[in-house]
PDB file of C-alpha atoms and ligand atoms in Angstrom:
ATOM      1  CA  MET A 262      -7.120 -18.248  14.951  1.00 86.00           C
ATOM      2  CA  ALA A 263      -5.438 -14.913  14.327  1.00 94.00           C
ATOM      3  CA  LYS A 264      -7.802 -12.078  14.470  1.00 97.00           C
ATOM      4  CA  ILE A 265      -8.208  -8.628  12.610  1.00 98.00           C
ATOM      5  CA  ILE A 266      -9.149  -6.216  14.997  1.00 98.00           C
ATOM      6  CA  GLY A 267     -10.895  -3.259  13.094  1.00 96.00           C
ATOM      7  CA  ASP A 268     -14.601  -2.915  11.268  1.00 95.00           C
ATOM      8  CA  SER A 269     -16.378  -5.372   9.355  1.00 97.00           C
ATOM      9  CA  ILE A 270     -16.537  -5.128   5.889  1.00 97.00           C
ATOM     10  CA  LYS A 271     -19.778  -7.142   4.981  1.00 92.00           C
ATOM     11  CA  ASN A 272     -19.019  -6.462   1.112  1.00 97.00           C
ATOM     12  CA  ILE A 273     -15.706  -6.885   0.994  1.00 98.00           C
ATOM     13  CA  PRO A 274     -14.643  -8.084  -2.488  1.00 98.00           C
ATOM     14  CA  TRP A 275     -14.025 -12.272  -2.567  1.00 98.00           C
ATOM     15  CA  GLN A 276     -12.820 -15.435  -4.594  1.00 98.00           C
ATOM     16  CA  ASP A 277     -12.528 -18.368  -2.894  1.00 98.00           C
ATOM     17  CA  LYS A 278      -9.021 -19.939  -2.629  1.00 98.00           C
ATOM     18  CA  PRO A 279      -8.911 -22.128  -6.526  1.00 97.00           C
ATOM     19  CA  GLU A 280      -8.602 -25.737  -5.416  1.00 96.00           C
ATOM     20  CA  ASN A 281      -5.428 -26.887  -5.576  1.00 95.00           C
ATOM     21  CA  TYR A 282      -3.632 -23.564  -4.953  1.00 97.00           C
ATOM     22  CA  ILE A 283      -1.076 -23.840  -2.440  1.00 97.00           C
ATOM     23  CA  TYR A 284       0.134 -20.432  -1.395  1.00 98.00           C
ATOM     24  CA  PRO A 285      -1.557 -18.066   1.087  1.00 98.00           C
ATOM     25  CA  VAL A 286      -2.596 -15.246  -1.694  1.00 98.00           C
ATOM     26  CA  TRP A 287      -4.223 -15.698  -4.695  1.00 98.00           C
ATOM     27  CA  ARG A 288      -5.191 -13.481  -7.706  1.00 98.00           C
ATOM     28  CA  TYR A 289      -8.735 -12.223  -8.747  1.00 98.00           C
ATOM     29  CA  ASP A 290      -9.692 -14.451 -12.364  1.00 98.00           C
ATOM     30  CA  GLY A 291     -10.936 -10.940 -13.531  1.00 98.00           C
ATOM     31  CA  ASN A 292      -7.288  -9.046 -13.072  1.00 98.00           C
ATOM     32  CA  PRO A 293      -6.681  -6.222 -14.072  1.00 98.00           C
ATOM     33  CA  ILE A 294      -9.768  -4.509 -12.732  1.00 98.00           C
ATOM     34  CA  VAL A 295      -9.036  -0.868 -13.734  1.00 98.00           C
ATOM     35  CA  THR A 296      -7.138   0.056 -16.930  1.00 98.00           C
ATOM     36  CA  ARG A 297      -6.499   2.985 -19.214  1.00 98.00           C
ATOM     37  CA  ASP A 298      -9.740   2.829 -20.327  1.00 98.00           C
ATOM     38  CA  ASN A 299     -11.079   3.315 -17.290  1.00 98.00           C
ATOM     39  CA  LEU A 300     -10.005   7.418 -17.564  1.00 98.00           C
ATOM     40  CA  TYR A 301     -10.094   9.644 -20.608  1.00 98.00           C
ATOM     41  CA  MET A 302      -6.595  11.101 -21.096  1.00 98.00           C
ATOM     42  CA  ALA A 303      -4.893   8.595 -18.929  1.00 98.00           C
ATOM     43  CA  ASN A 304      -1.596   6.688 -20.187  1.00 98.00           C
ATOM     44  CA  SER A 305      -2.355   3.987 -17.222  1.00 98.00           C
ATOM     45  CA  ILE A 306      -3.712   3.650 -13.928  1.00 98.00           C
ATOM     46  CA  PHE A 307      -1.796   1.666 -11.286  1.00 98.00           C
ATOM     47  CA  ASN A 308      -0.999   1.947  -7.803  1.00 98.00           C
ATOM     48  CA  SER A 309      -4.119   2.982  -5.930  1.00 98.00           C
ATOM     49  CA  ALA A 310      -6.006   3.107  -3.019  1.00 98.00           C
ATOM     50  CA  ALA A 311      -9.499   2.215  -1.761  1.00 98.00           C
ATOM     51  CA  VAL A 312     -11.361   2.248   1.255  1.00 98.00           C
ATOM     52  CA  PRO A 313     -15.123   1.587   2.558  1.00 98.00           C
ATOM     53  CA  PHE A 314     -17.354   4.327   2.082  1.00 98.00           C
ATOM     54  CA  GLY A 315     -20.717   5.201   2.580  1.00 96.00           C
ATOM     55  CA  ASP A 316     -22.263   1.785   1.240  1.00 96.00           C
ATOM     56  CA  GLY A 317     -19.723   1.298  -1.075  1.00 98.00           C
ATOM     57  CA  PHE A 318     -15.897   2.518  -1.694  1.00 98.00           C
ATOM     58  CA  ALA A 319     -14.032   5.239  -2.315  1.00 98.00           C
ATOM     59  CA  GLY A 320     -10.404   5.301  -3.896  1.00 98.00           C
ATOM     60  CA  VAL A 321      -7.564   7.366  -4.925  1.00 99.00           C
ATOM     61  CA  PHE A 322      -5.917   6.581  -8.122  1.00 99.00           C
ATOM     62  CA  ARG A 323      -2.585   7.266  -9.584  1.00 98.00           C
ATOM     63  CA  VAL A 324      -2.868   8.287 -13.058  1.00 98.00           C
ATOM     64  CA  ASP A 325      -0.200   8.903 -15.175  1.00 98.00           C
ATOM     65  CA  MET A 326      -1.820  11.242 -18.184  1.00 98.00           C
ATOM     66  CA  ARG A 327      -0.922  10.840 -21.751  1.00 98.00           C
ATOM     67  CA  SER A 328       1.206  13.632 -21.549  1.00 98.00           C
ATOM     68  CA  ARG A 329       2.901  11.855 -18.712  1.00 98.00           C
ATOM     69  CA  ASP A 330       1.846  14.149 -15.875  1.00 98.00           C
ATOM     70  CA  GLN A 331       1.348  12.104 -12.487  1.00 98.00           C
ATOM     71  CA  LYS A 332      -1.896  12.910 -11.106  1.00 98.00           C
ATOM     72  CA  ILE A 333      -4.275  11.332  -8.159  1.00 98.00           C
ATOM     73  CA  PHE A 334      -8.073  10.907  -9.023  1.00 98.00           C
ATOM     74  CA  VAL A 335     -10.999   9.876  -6.926  1.00 98.00           C
ATOM     75  CA  GLY A 336     -12.964   7.478  -7.764  1.00 98.00           C
ATOM     76  CA  PHE A 337     -16.429   5.546  -6.480  1.00 98.00           C
ATOM     77  CA  SER A 338     -17.523   2.100  -6.413  1.00 98.00           C
ATOM     78  CA  LYS A 339     -20.265  -0.118  -4.951  1.00 98.00           C
ATOM     79  CA  ASP A 340     -18.254  -3.405  -4.938  1.00 98.00           C
ATOM     80  CA  ALA A 341     -14.672  -2.269  -5.062  1.00 98.00           C
ATOM     81  CA  ILE A 342     -14.226  -3.845  -8.173  1.00 98.00           C
ATOM     82  CA  ASN A 343     -15.855  -1.678 -10.519  1.00 98.00           C
ATOM     83  CA  TRP A 344     -14.723   1.750 -10.695  1.00 98.00           C
ATOM     84  CA  GLU A 345     -16.019   5.146 -11.461  1.00 98.00           C
ATOM     85  CA  ILE A 346     -13.140   7.665 -11.677  1.00 98.00           C
ATOM     86  CA  LYS A 347     -14.145  11.150 -11.745  1.00 98.00           C
ATOM     87  CA  ASP A 348     -12.289  13.535 -14.318  1.00 95.00           C
ATOM     88  CA  LYS A 349     -10.992  16.196 -12.367  1.00 96.00           C
ATOM     89  CA  ALA A 350      -7.809  15.359 -10.488  1.00 98.00           C
ATOM     90  CA  ILE A 351      -7.133  16.011  -6.908  1.00 98.00           C
ATOM     91  CA  PHE A 352      -2.947  16.663  -6.570  1.00 98.00           C
ATOM     92  CA  ASN A 353      -0.150  16.464  -8.799  1.00 98.00           C
ATOM     93  CA  GLY A 354       2.068  13.289  -7.492  1.00 98.00           C
ATOM     94  CA  TYR A 355       2.083   9.353  -7.336  1.00 98.00           C
ATOM     95  CA  ASP A 356       1.660   6.139  -5.195  1.00 98.00           C
ATOM     96  CA  PRO A 357      -1.358   7.481  -3.032  1.00 98.00           C
ATOM     97  CA  ARG A 358      -2.498   5.560   0.008  1.00 98.00           C
ATOM     98  CA  LEU A 359      -5.772   6.098   1.974  1.00 98.00           C
ATOM     99  CA  CYS A 360      -6.257   5.408   5.686  1.00 98.00           C
ATOM    100  CA  GLU A 361      -9.112   6.127   7.817  1.00 98.00           C
ATOM    101  CA  ILE A 362      -8.694   7.642  11.102  1.00 98.00           C
ATOM    102  CA  ASP A 363     -11.127   8.698  13.646  1.00 95.00           C
ATOM    103  CA  GLY A 364     -13.965   9.258  10.894  1.00 95.00           C
ATOM    104  CA  LYS A 365     -11.471  11.430   8.174  1.00 98.00           C
ATOM    105  CA  TYR A 366      -9.765  10.028   5.548  1.00 98.00           C
ATOM    106  CA  TYR A 367      -6.161  10.725   5.049  1.00 98.00           C
ATOM    107  CA  LEU A 368      -4.444  10.538   1.938  1.00 99.00           C
ATOM    108  CA  THR A 369      -0.556  10.282   2.037  1.00 98.00           C
ATOM    109  CA  TRP A 370       1.403  10.486  -1.175  1.00 98.00           C
ATOM    110  CA  VAL A 371       4.593  11.197  -3.266  1.00 97.00           C
ATOM    111  CA  ASN A 372       4.404  15.306  -3.561  1.00 97.00           C
ATOM    112  CA  HIS A 373       6.559  16.394  -5.723  1.00 95.00           C
ATOM    113  CA  THR A 374       8.653  19.512  -4.949  1.00 93.00           C
ATOM    114  CA  PRO A 375      11.358  21.890  -6.884  1.00 92.00           C
ATOM    115  CA  HIS A 376      13.834  19.668  -4.419  1.00 90.00           C
ATOM    116  CA  GLY A 377      12.431  16.230  -5.013  1.00 90.00           C
ATOM    117  CA  THR A 378       9.683  13.855  -3.797  1.00 93.00           C
ATOM    118  CA  THR A 379       8.398  14.089  -0.468  1.00 95.00           C
ATOM    119  CA  ILE A 380       5.224  12.986   1.403  1.00 98.00           C
ATOM    120  CA  GLY A 381       1.766  14.961   1.362  1.00 98.00           C
ATOM    121  CA  ILE A 382      -0.693  14.338   3.598  1.00 98.00           C
ATOM    122  CA  ALA A 383      -4.299  15.750   2.944  1.00 98.00           C
ATOM    123  CA  TYR A 384      -7.231  14.447   4.318  1.00 98.00           C
ATOM    124  CA  THR A 385     -11.351  15.147   3.343  1.00 98.00           C
ATOM    125  CA  GLU A 386     -14.519  13.715   4.894  1.00 98.00           C
ATOM    126  CA  ASP A 387     -16.564  13.562   1.532  1.00 98.00           C
ATOM    127  CA  PHE A 388     -13.975  13.102  -0.798  1.00 98.00           C
ATOM    128  CA  GLU A 389     -14.974  16.172  -2.483  1.00 98.00           C
ATOM    129  CA  ASN A 390     -13.369  18.583  -0.459  1.00 98.00           C
ATOM    130  CA  TRP A 391      -9.513  18.305   0.679  1.00 98.00           C
ATOM    131  CA  THR A 392      -7.816  19.936   3.315  1.00 98.00           C
ATOM    132  CA  GLN A 393      -3.847  19.244   2.817  1.00 98.00           C
ATOM    133  CA  LEU A 394      -1.471  19.737   5.936  1.00 98.00           C
ATOM    134  CA  GLU A 395       2.331  20.437   5.718  1.00 98.00           C
ATOM    135  CA  ASP A 396       4.572  17.726   3.830  1.00 98.00           C
ATOM    136  CA  ALA A 397       5.910  15.067   6.354  1.00 98.00           C
ATOM    137  CA  CYS A 398       9.780  15.181   5.636  1.00 95.00           C
ATOM    138  CA  TYR A 399      11.676  16.863   3.724  1.00 91.00           C
ATOM    139  CA  PRO A 400      12.887  15.091   0.164  1.00 92.00           C
ATOM    140  CA  VAL A 401      13.873  13.021  -0.866  1.00 91.00           C
ATOM    141  CA  ALA A 402      11.396   9.987   0.179  1.00 93.00           C
ATOM    142  CA  ARG A 403       8.567   7.775  -0.667  1.00 94.00           C
ATOM    143  CA  ASN A 404       5.840   5.344   0.567  1.00 96.00           C
ATOM    144  CA  GLY A 405       4.169   7.227   3.209  1.00 98.00           C
ATOM    145  CA  VAL A 406       1.901   5.274   5.267  1.00 98.00           C
ATOM    146  CA  LEU A 407      -0.299   5.741   8.126  1.00 98.00           C
ATOM    147  CA  PHE A 408      -1.472   3.924  10.969  1.00 98.00           C
ATOM    148  CA  PRO A 409      -5.261   3.935  11.412  1.00 98.00           C
ATOM    149  CA  ARG A 410      -5.212   4.709  14.772  1.00 98.00           C
ATOM    150  CA  LYS A 411      -2.848   6.097  17.558  1.00 98.00           C
ATOM    151  CA  VAL A 412      -0.414   4.417  19.132  1.00 98.00           C
ATOM    152  CA  ASN A 413       0.452   5.289  22.708  1.00 96.00           C
ATOM    153  CA  GLY A 414      -1.545   9.138  21.566  1.00 98.00           C
ATOM    154  CA  GLU A 415       0.551   9.205  19.020  1.00 98.00           C
ATOM    155  CA  TYR A 416      -0.032   9.136  14.896  1.00 98.00           C
ATOM    156  CA  MET A 417       2.680   7.022  13.616  1.00 98.00           C
ATOM    157  CA  LEU A 418       3.891   7.032  10.170  1.00 98.00           C
ATOM    158  CA  LEU A 419       6.079   4.845   7.679  1.00 98.00           C
ATOM    159  CA  ILE A 420       8.168   6.805   5.235  1.00 97.00           C
ATOM    160  CA  ARG A 421      11.184   5.487   3.074  1.00 94.00           C
ATOM    161  CA  PRO A 422      13.632   7.835   3.053  1.00 89.00           C
ATOM    162  CA  CYS A 423      15.233   7.826  -0.673  1.00 81.00           C
ATOM    163  CA  ASP A 424      19.210   8.054   0.482  1.00 66.00           C
ATOM    164  CA  ARG A 425      21.574   5.706   2.645  1.00 59.00           C
ATOM    165  CA  GLY A 426      24.513   7.334   0.979  1.00 56.00           C
ATOM    166  CA  HIS A 427      24.349   4.866  -1.985  1.00 56.00           C
ATOM    167  CA  THR A 428      22.236   3.900  -4.530  1.00 62.00           C
ATOM    168  CA  PRO A 429      19.738   2.249  -5.067  1.00 65.00           C
ATOM    169  CA  TYR A 430      18.221   2.697  -1.557  1.00 75.00           C
ATOM    170  CA  GLY A 431      15.548   2.134   0.397  1.00 86.00           C
ATOM    171  CA  ASP A 432      14.780   1.257   4.065  1.00 93.00           C
ATOM    172  CA  ILE A 433      11.608   1.895   5.965  1.00 96.00           C
ATOM    173  CA  PHE A 434      11.133   4.082   9.146  1.00 97.00           C
ATOM    174  CA  LEU A 435       8.580   5.083  11.149  1.00 98.00           C
ATOM    175  CA  SER A 436       7.751   8.889  12.769  1.00 98.00           C
ATOM    176  CA  HIS A 437       5.711   9.859  15.435  1.00 98.00           C
ATOM    177  CA  SER A 438       3.251  12.614  15.525  1.00 98.00           C
ATOM    178  CA  LYS A 439       0.963  14.380  17.806  1.00 98.00           C
ATOM    179  CA  ASP A 440      -0.758  16.589  15.658  1.00 98.00           C
ATOM    180  CA  LEU A 441      -0.038  15.076  11.897  1.00 98.00           C
ATOM    181  CA  THR A 442       1.913  18.090  11.462  1.00 98.00           C
ATOM    182  CA  TYR A 443       5.289  17.851  13.541  1.00 98.00           C
ATOM    183  CA  TRP A 444       6.946  14.506  13.427  1.00 98.00           C
ATOM    184  CA  GLY A 445       9.891  13.029  15.278  1.00 97.00           C
ATOM    185  CA  LYS A 446      11.249  10.276  17.307  1.00 98.00           C
ATOM    186  CA  HIS A 447      12.324   8.934  13.713  1.00 97.00           C
ATOM    187  CA  ARG A 448      12.694   4.622  13.983  1.00 97.00           C
ATOM    188  CA  PHE A 449      14.439   2.224  11.861  1.00 96.00           C
ATOM    189  CA  VAL A 450      11.655  -0.858  11.187  1.00 98.00           C
ATOM    190  CA  MET A 451      13.467  -2.845   8.314  1.00 96.00           C
ATOM    191  CA  GLY A 452      15.638  -2.628   5.235  1.00 95.00           C
ATOM    192  CA  PRO A 453      16.430  -4.858   2.543  1.00 93.00           C
ATOM    193  CA  VAL A 454      17.755  -8.541   3.929  1.00 91.00           C
ATOM    194  CA  LYS A 455      16.644 -11.217   1.260  1.00 81.00           C
ATOM    195  CA  ASN A 456      17.378 -11.852  -2.435  1.00 91.00           C
ATOM    196  CA  TRP A 457      13.937 -11.377  -3.596  1.00 97.00           C
ATOM    197  CA  GLU A 458      14.274  -8.136  -1.521  1.00 96.00           C
ATOM    198  CA  MET A 459      18.222  -7.190  -1.561  1.00 93.00           C
ATOM    199  CA  THR A 460      17.530  -3.702  -3.202  1.00 93.00           C
ATOM    200  CA  LYS A 461      14.951  -1.692  -1.482  1.00 93.00           C
ATOM    201  CA  VAL A 462      11.755  -2.084   0.380  1.00 96.00           C
ATOM    202  CA  GLY A 463       8.829   0.177   1.151  1.00 97.00           C
ATOM    203  CA  ALA A 464       5.851  -0.061   3.002  1.00 98.00           C
ATOM    204  CA  GLY A 465       2.449  -0.739   1.417  1.00 98.00           C
ATOM    205  CA  PRO A 466      -1.233  -1.009   2.341  1.00 98.00           C
ATOM    206  CA  THR A 467      -2.034   0.881   5.763  1.00 98.00           C
ATOM    207  CA  PRO A 468      -1.218  -1.907   8.377  1.00 98.00           C
ATOM    208  CA  ILE A 469      -3.906  -4.119   9.611  1.00 98.00           C
ATOM    209  CA  GLU A 470      -3.986  -4.257  13.252  1.00 98.00           C
ATOM    210  CA  THR A 471      -4.409  -8.189  14.410  1.00 98.00           C
ATOM    211  CA  ASP A 472      -4.478  -9.716  17.809  1.00 98.00           C
ATOM    212  CA  GLU A 473      -0.765 -10.766  16.774  1.00 97.00           C
ATOM    213  CA  GLY A 474       0.507  -7.277  16.395  1.00 98.00           C
ATOM    214  CA  TRP A 475       0.255  -5.231  13.244  1.00 98.00           C
ATOM    215  CA  LEU A 476       0.143  -7.058   9.689  1.00 98.00           C
ATOM    216  CA  LEU A 477       2.531  -5.033   7.025  1.00 99.00           C
ATOM    217  CA  PHE A 478       2.115  -5.691   3.350  1.00 99.00           C
ATOM    218  CA  TYR A 479       4.972  -4.123   2.021  1.00 98.00           C
ATOM    219  CA  HIS A 480       7.282  -4.385  -1.604  1.00 98.00           C
ATOM    220  CA  GLY A 481      10.272  -5.581  -2.070  1.00 97.00           C
ATOM    221  CA  VAL A 482      12.785  -5.158  -4.889  1.00 96.00           C
ATOM    222  CA  ILE A 483      15.611  -7.687  -6.475  1.00 96.00           C
ATOM    223  CA  THR A 484      18.071  -6.260  -9.469  1.00 94.00           C
ATOM    224  CA  SER A 485      18.390  -8.885 -12.256  1.00 94.00           C
ATOM    225  CA  CYS A 486      20.705  -8.607 -15.004  1.00 94.00           C
ATOM    226  CA  ASN A 487      17.226  -7.698 -16.636  1.00 93.00           C
ATOM    227  CA  GLY A 488      16.347  -4.487 -14.180  1.00 94.00           C
ATOM    228  CA  PHE A 489      14.312  -4.390 -10.957  1.00 95.00           C
ATOM    229  CA  THR A 490      11.329  -6.675  -9.960  1.00 98.00           C
ATOM    230  CA  TYR A 491       8.759  -5.939  -7.393  1.00 98.00           C
ATOM    231  CA  SER A 492       7.365  -8.404  -5.077  1.00 98.00           C
ATOM    232  CA  MET A 493       4.996  -8.469  -2.202  1.00 98.00           C
ATOM    233  CA  GLY A 494       6.106  -9.150   1.392  1.00 98.00           C
ATOM    234  CA  ALA A 495       4.701  -9.452   4.784  1.00 98.00           C
ATOM    235  CA  ALA A 496       5.892  -8.702   8.510  1.00 98.00           C
ATOM    236  CA  ILE A 497       4.108  -8.170  12.030  1.00 98.00           C
ATOM    237  CA  LEU A 498       4.800  -4.975  13.756  1.00 98.00           C
ATOM    238  CA  ASP A 499       4.699  -5.077  17.367  1.00 98.00           C
ATOM    239  CA  LYS A 500       1.303  -3.652  18.596  1.00 98.00           C
ATOM    240  CA  ASP A 501       2.792  -0.987  21.307  1.00 98.00           C
ATOM    241  CA  GLU A 502       6.073  -0.295  19.276  1.00 98.00           C
ATOM    242  CA  PRO A 503       5.621  -0.521  15.928  1.00 98.00           C
ATOM    243  CA  TRP A 504       9.163   0.008  14.846  1.00 98.00           C
ATOM    244  CA  LYS A 505      10.053  -3.643  16.122  1.00 98.00           C
ATOM    245  CA  VAL A 506       9.746  -6.362  13.275  1.00 98.00           C
ATOM    246  CA  ILE A 507       8.751  -9.489  15.442  1.00 98.00           C
ATOM    247  CA  HIS A 508       7.727 -11.851  12.476  1.00 98.00           C
ATOM    248  CA  ARG A 509       8.659 -11.449   8.813  1.00 98.00           C
ATOM    249  CA  ALA A 510       8.440 -13.619   6.046  1.00 98.00           C
ATOM    250  CA  ASP A 511      11.976 -14.818   4.200  1.00 97.00           C
ATOM    251  CA  SER A 512       9.944 -15.242   1.184  1.00 98.00           C
ATOM    252  CA  PHE A 513       7.432 -13.269  -1.168  1.00 98.00           C
ATOM    253  CA  LEU A 514       3.854 -13.738  -1.405  1.00 98.00           C
ATOM    254  CA  LEU A 515       3.340 -12.564  -4.627  1.00 98.00           C
ATOM    255  CA  ALA A 516       5.372 -11.494  -7.338  1.00 98.00           C
ATOM    256  CA  PRO A 517       5.044 -10.631 -11.232  1.00 98.00           C
ATOM    257  CA  HIS A 518       4.164 -14.088 -13.048  1.00 98.00           C
ATOM    258  CA  GLU A 519       0.934 -13.135 -14.763  1.00 98.00           C
ATOM    259  CA  ASP A 520       1.289 -11.360 -18.383  1.00 98.00           C
ATOM    260  CA  TYR A 521      -0.317  -8.071 -16.970  1.00 98.00           C
ATOM    261  CA  GLU A 522       2.300  -8.223 -14.078  1.00 99.00           C
ATOM    262  CA  CYS A 523       5.243  -8.869 -16.076  1.00 98.00           C
ATOM    263  CA  PHE A 524       4.325  -6.542 -19.262  1.00 98.00           C
ATOM    264  CA  GLY A 525       3.692  -3.015 -19.489  1.00 98.00           C
ATOM    265  CA  ASP A 526       5.319   0.267 -18.776  1.00 98.00           C
ATOM    266  CA  VAL A 527       7.635  -1.082 -16.277  1.00 98.00           C
ATOM    267  CA  PRO A 528       7.306  -5.019 -16.771  1.00 98.00           C
ATOM    268  CA  ASN A 529       7.582  -7.185 -13.648  1.00 98.00           C
ATOM    269  CA  VAL A 530       6.055  -5.126 -10.872  1.00 98.00           C
ATOM    270  CA  VAL A 531       3.692  -5.938  -8.418  1.00 99.00           C
ATOM    271  CA  PHE A 532       3.085  -2.829  -5.848  1.00 98.00           C
ATOM    272  CA  PRO A 533       0.696  -3.345  -3.208  1.00 99.00           C
ATOM    273  CA  CYS A 534      -1.026   0.038  -1.989  1.00 98.00           C
ATOM    274  CA  ALA A 535      -4.325  -1.049  -0.175  1.00 98.00           C
ATOM    275  CA  ALA A 536      -5.882  -3.619   1.599  1.00 98.00           C
ATOM    276  CA  LEU A 537      -9.627  -3.701   2.842  1.00 98.00           C
ATOM    277  CA  ALA A 538      -9.986  -6.406   6.167  1.00 98.00           C
ATOM    278  CA  ASP A 539     -12.869  -7.386   7.590  1.00 98.00           C
ATOM    279  CA  ALA A 540     -12.913  -8.186  11.125  1.00 98.00           C
ATOM    280  CA  ASP A 541     -15.532 -10.680  10.642  1.00 98.00           C
ATOM    281  CA  SER A 542     -14.408 -13.211   8.433  1.00 98.00           C
ATOM    282  CA  GLY A 543     -10.666 -12.536   8.302  1.00 98.00           C
ATOM    283  CA  LYS A 544     -10.910 -12.109   4.644  1.00 98.00           C
ATOM    284  CA  ILE A 545      -8.501  -9.766   3.326  1.00 98.00           C
ATOM    285  CA  ALA A 546      -8.445  -8.118  -0.685  1.00 99.00           C
ATOM    286  CA  ILE A 547      -4.885  -6.242  -1.750  1.00 99.00           C
ATOM    287  CA  TYR A 548      -4.766  -3.676  -4.368  1.00 99.00           C
ATOM    288  CA  TYR A 549      -1.941  -3.484  -6.099  1.00 99.00           C
ATOM    289  CA  GLY A 550      -0.454  -1.549  -9.011  1.00 99.00           C
ATOM    290  CA  ALA A 551       0.721  -4.321 -12.527  1.00 99.00           C
ATOM    291  CA  ALA A 552       3.546  -3.221 -14.031  1.00 98.00           C
ATOM    292  CA  ASP A 553       2.878   0.246 -13.647  1.00 98.00           C
ATOM    293  CA  THR A 554       0.056   0.016 -16.255  1.00 98.00           C
ATOM    294  CA  SER A 555      -3.025  -1.069 -14.235  1.00 98.00           C
ATOM    295  CA  ILE A 556      -4.258  -2.539 -10.875  1.00 99.00           C
ATOM    296  CA  ALA A 557      -5.101  -5.836  -9.883  1.00 99.00           C
ATOM    297  CA  LEU A 558      -7.077  -7.423  -6.516  1.00 99.00           C
ATOM    298  CA  ALA A 559      -5.659 -10.116  -4.707  1.00 99.00           C
ATOM    299  CA  PHE A 560      -7.166 -12.267  -1.703  1.00 99.00           C
ATOM    300  CA  THR A 561      -5.936 -13.852   1.811  1.00 98.00           C
ATOM    301  CA  THR A 562      -7.027 -14.168   5.083  1.00 98.00           C
ATOM    302  CA  VAL A 563      -5.650 -12.999   8.137  1.00 98.00           C
ATOM    303  CA  ASP A 564      -5.061 -16.493   9.318  1.00 98.00           C
ATOM    304  CA  GLU A 565      -3.138 -17.914   5.662  1.00 98.00           C
ATOM    305  CA  THR A 566      -0.570 -14.687   5.395  1.00 98.00           C
ATOM    306  CA  ILE A 567       0.624 -14.941   9.481  1.00 98.00           C
ATOM    307  CA  LYS A 568       0.497 -18.738   9.138  1.00 98.00           C
ATOM    308  CA  TYR A 569       3.017 -17.995   5.882  1.00 98.00           C
ATOM    309  CA  ILE A 570       4.949 -14.987   7.702  1.00 98.00           C
ATOM    310  CA  LYS A 571       5.736 -17.587  10.765  1.00 98.00           C
ATOM    311  CA  ASP A 572       6.558 -20.949   8.663  1.00 98.00           C
ATOM    312  CA  ASN A 573       9.045 -18.516   6.780  1.00 98.00           C
ATOM    313  CA  ASP A 574      10.151 -16.081   9.171  1.00 97.00           C
ATOM    314  CA  MET A 575      13.360 -14.783   8.930  1.00 96.00           C
ATOM    315  CA  ILE A 576      13.547 -12.968  12.397  1.00 95.00           C
ATOM    316  CA  LYS A 577      14.481 -15.868  14.796  1.00 75.00           C
TER     317      LYS A 577
HETATM  318  C1  BMA B 794       8.869   2.566  -7.327  1.00 96.40           C
HETATM  319  C2  BMA B 794       7.900   3.793  -8.117  1.00 96.40           C
HETATM  320  C3  BMA B 794       6.567   3.041  -8.005  1.00 96.40           C
HETATM  321  C4  BMA B 794       6.753   2.326  -9.334  1.00 96.40           C
HETATM  322  C5  BMA B 794       7.602   1.724  -9.645  1.00 96.40           C
HETATM  323  C6  BMA B 794       7.962   1.023 -10.460  1.00 96.40           C
HETATM  324  O1  BMA B 794      10.235   4.003  -7.217  1.00 96.40           O
HETATM  325  O2  BMA B 794       8.063   4.901  -8.925  1.00 96.40           O
HETATM  326  O3  BMA B 794       5.666   4.255  -8.625  1.00 96.40           O
HETATM  327  O4  BMA B 794       5.575   1.660  -9.266  1.00 96.40           O
HETATM  328  O5  BMA B 794       9.120   2.422  -9.019  1.00 96.40           O
HETATM  329  O6  BMA B 794       8.496   1.425 -11.566  1.00 96.40           O
END
């Protein structure tokens, strides 16, 4: 039995796996859980993140407005399924992630600069007052994802620089910092290798610590004659040297097969940005953006996911 190392989340959203369903990740039957109807003037709400907060949950939401400005909003929920989104944006930008480190909630997001996108970092203790830190790197980068604790005394951030000399592009790197301001010791983590993720990869939710290493869900993109298709994959990173990939599934865990994942502003997108993981039960609830239009929820357990990764391991 694999174990999650972390907090217990008693009221984690959950539905048992449907009978006769053979894959390790299954969808919530009330999907999508958040749509444009949740906020006035929203064109779409997707690629968003949630954490336990108080006796419920708090979230940061990517909202593309009816003007098509990209903004980040805060929301709250008692059950992590029904969300109330506040009507004032906190930052411009997109694809937010949330990570609790030592009682502070860190937001990382794709921050627009005049010179391209980079990784913005800000923190809050109450989801009302935010302190913005220096951007983590110079442009162009996306998919900045913090680890939930220091590793060997240093903060760790996964980043997806968006240029390796040709396009399309996208490899995951890891950077170290002692103070969340100065980042260095950049390490390559993984690039696209297999069919379903042949074009680019990017980190998804905050990595989940397990006794086998860091469980990383990520998105991978394939290019077909019809454009990009975004699916979710998973890998296990070394506990002490998390830039080392020790297991990695050669096949996706979730791909756009349902209508709300296949039809929308950008068709065929499953884009995971957050996961709630309950250390007591091993249950994991994954939030993902569906077709750049709405937010959906899927479930797995640490055992099922790790077994699938090892059964289909591309790292020999
Ligand atoms: C990526 C990002 C994501 C988006 C995806 C599919 O490059 O912009 O926010 O979900 O494309 O459009």
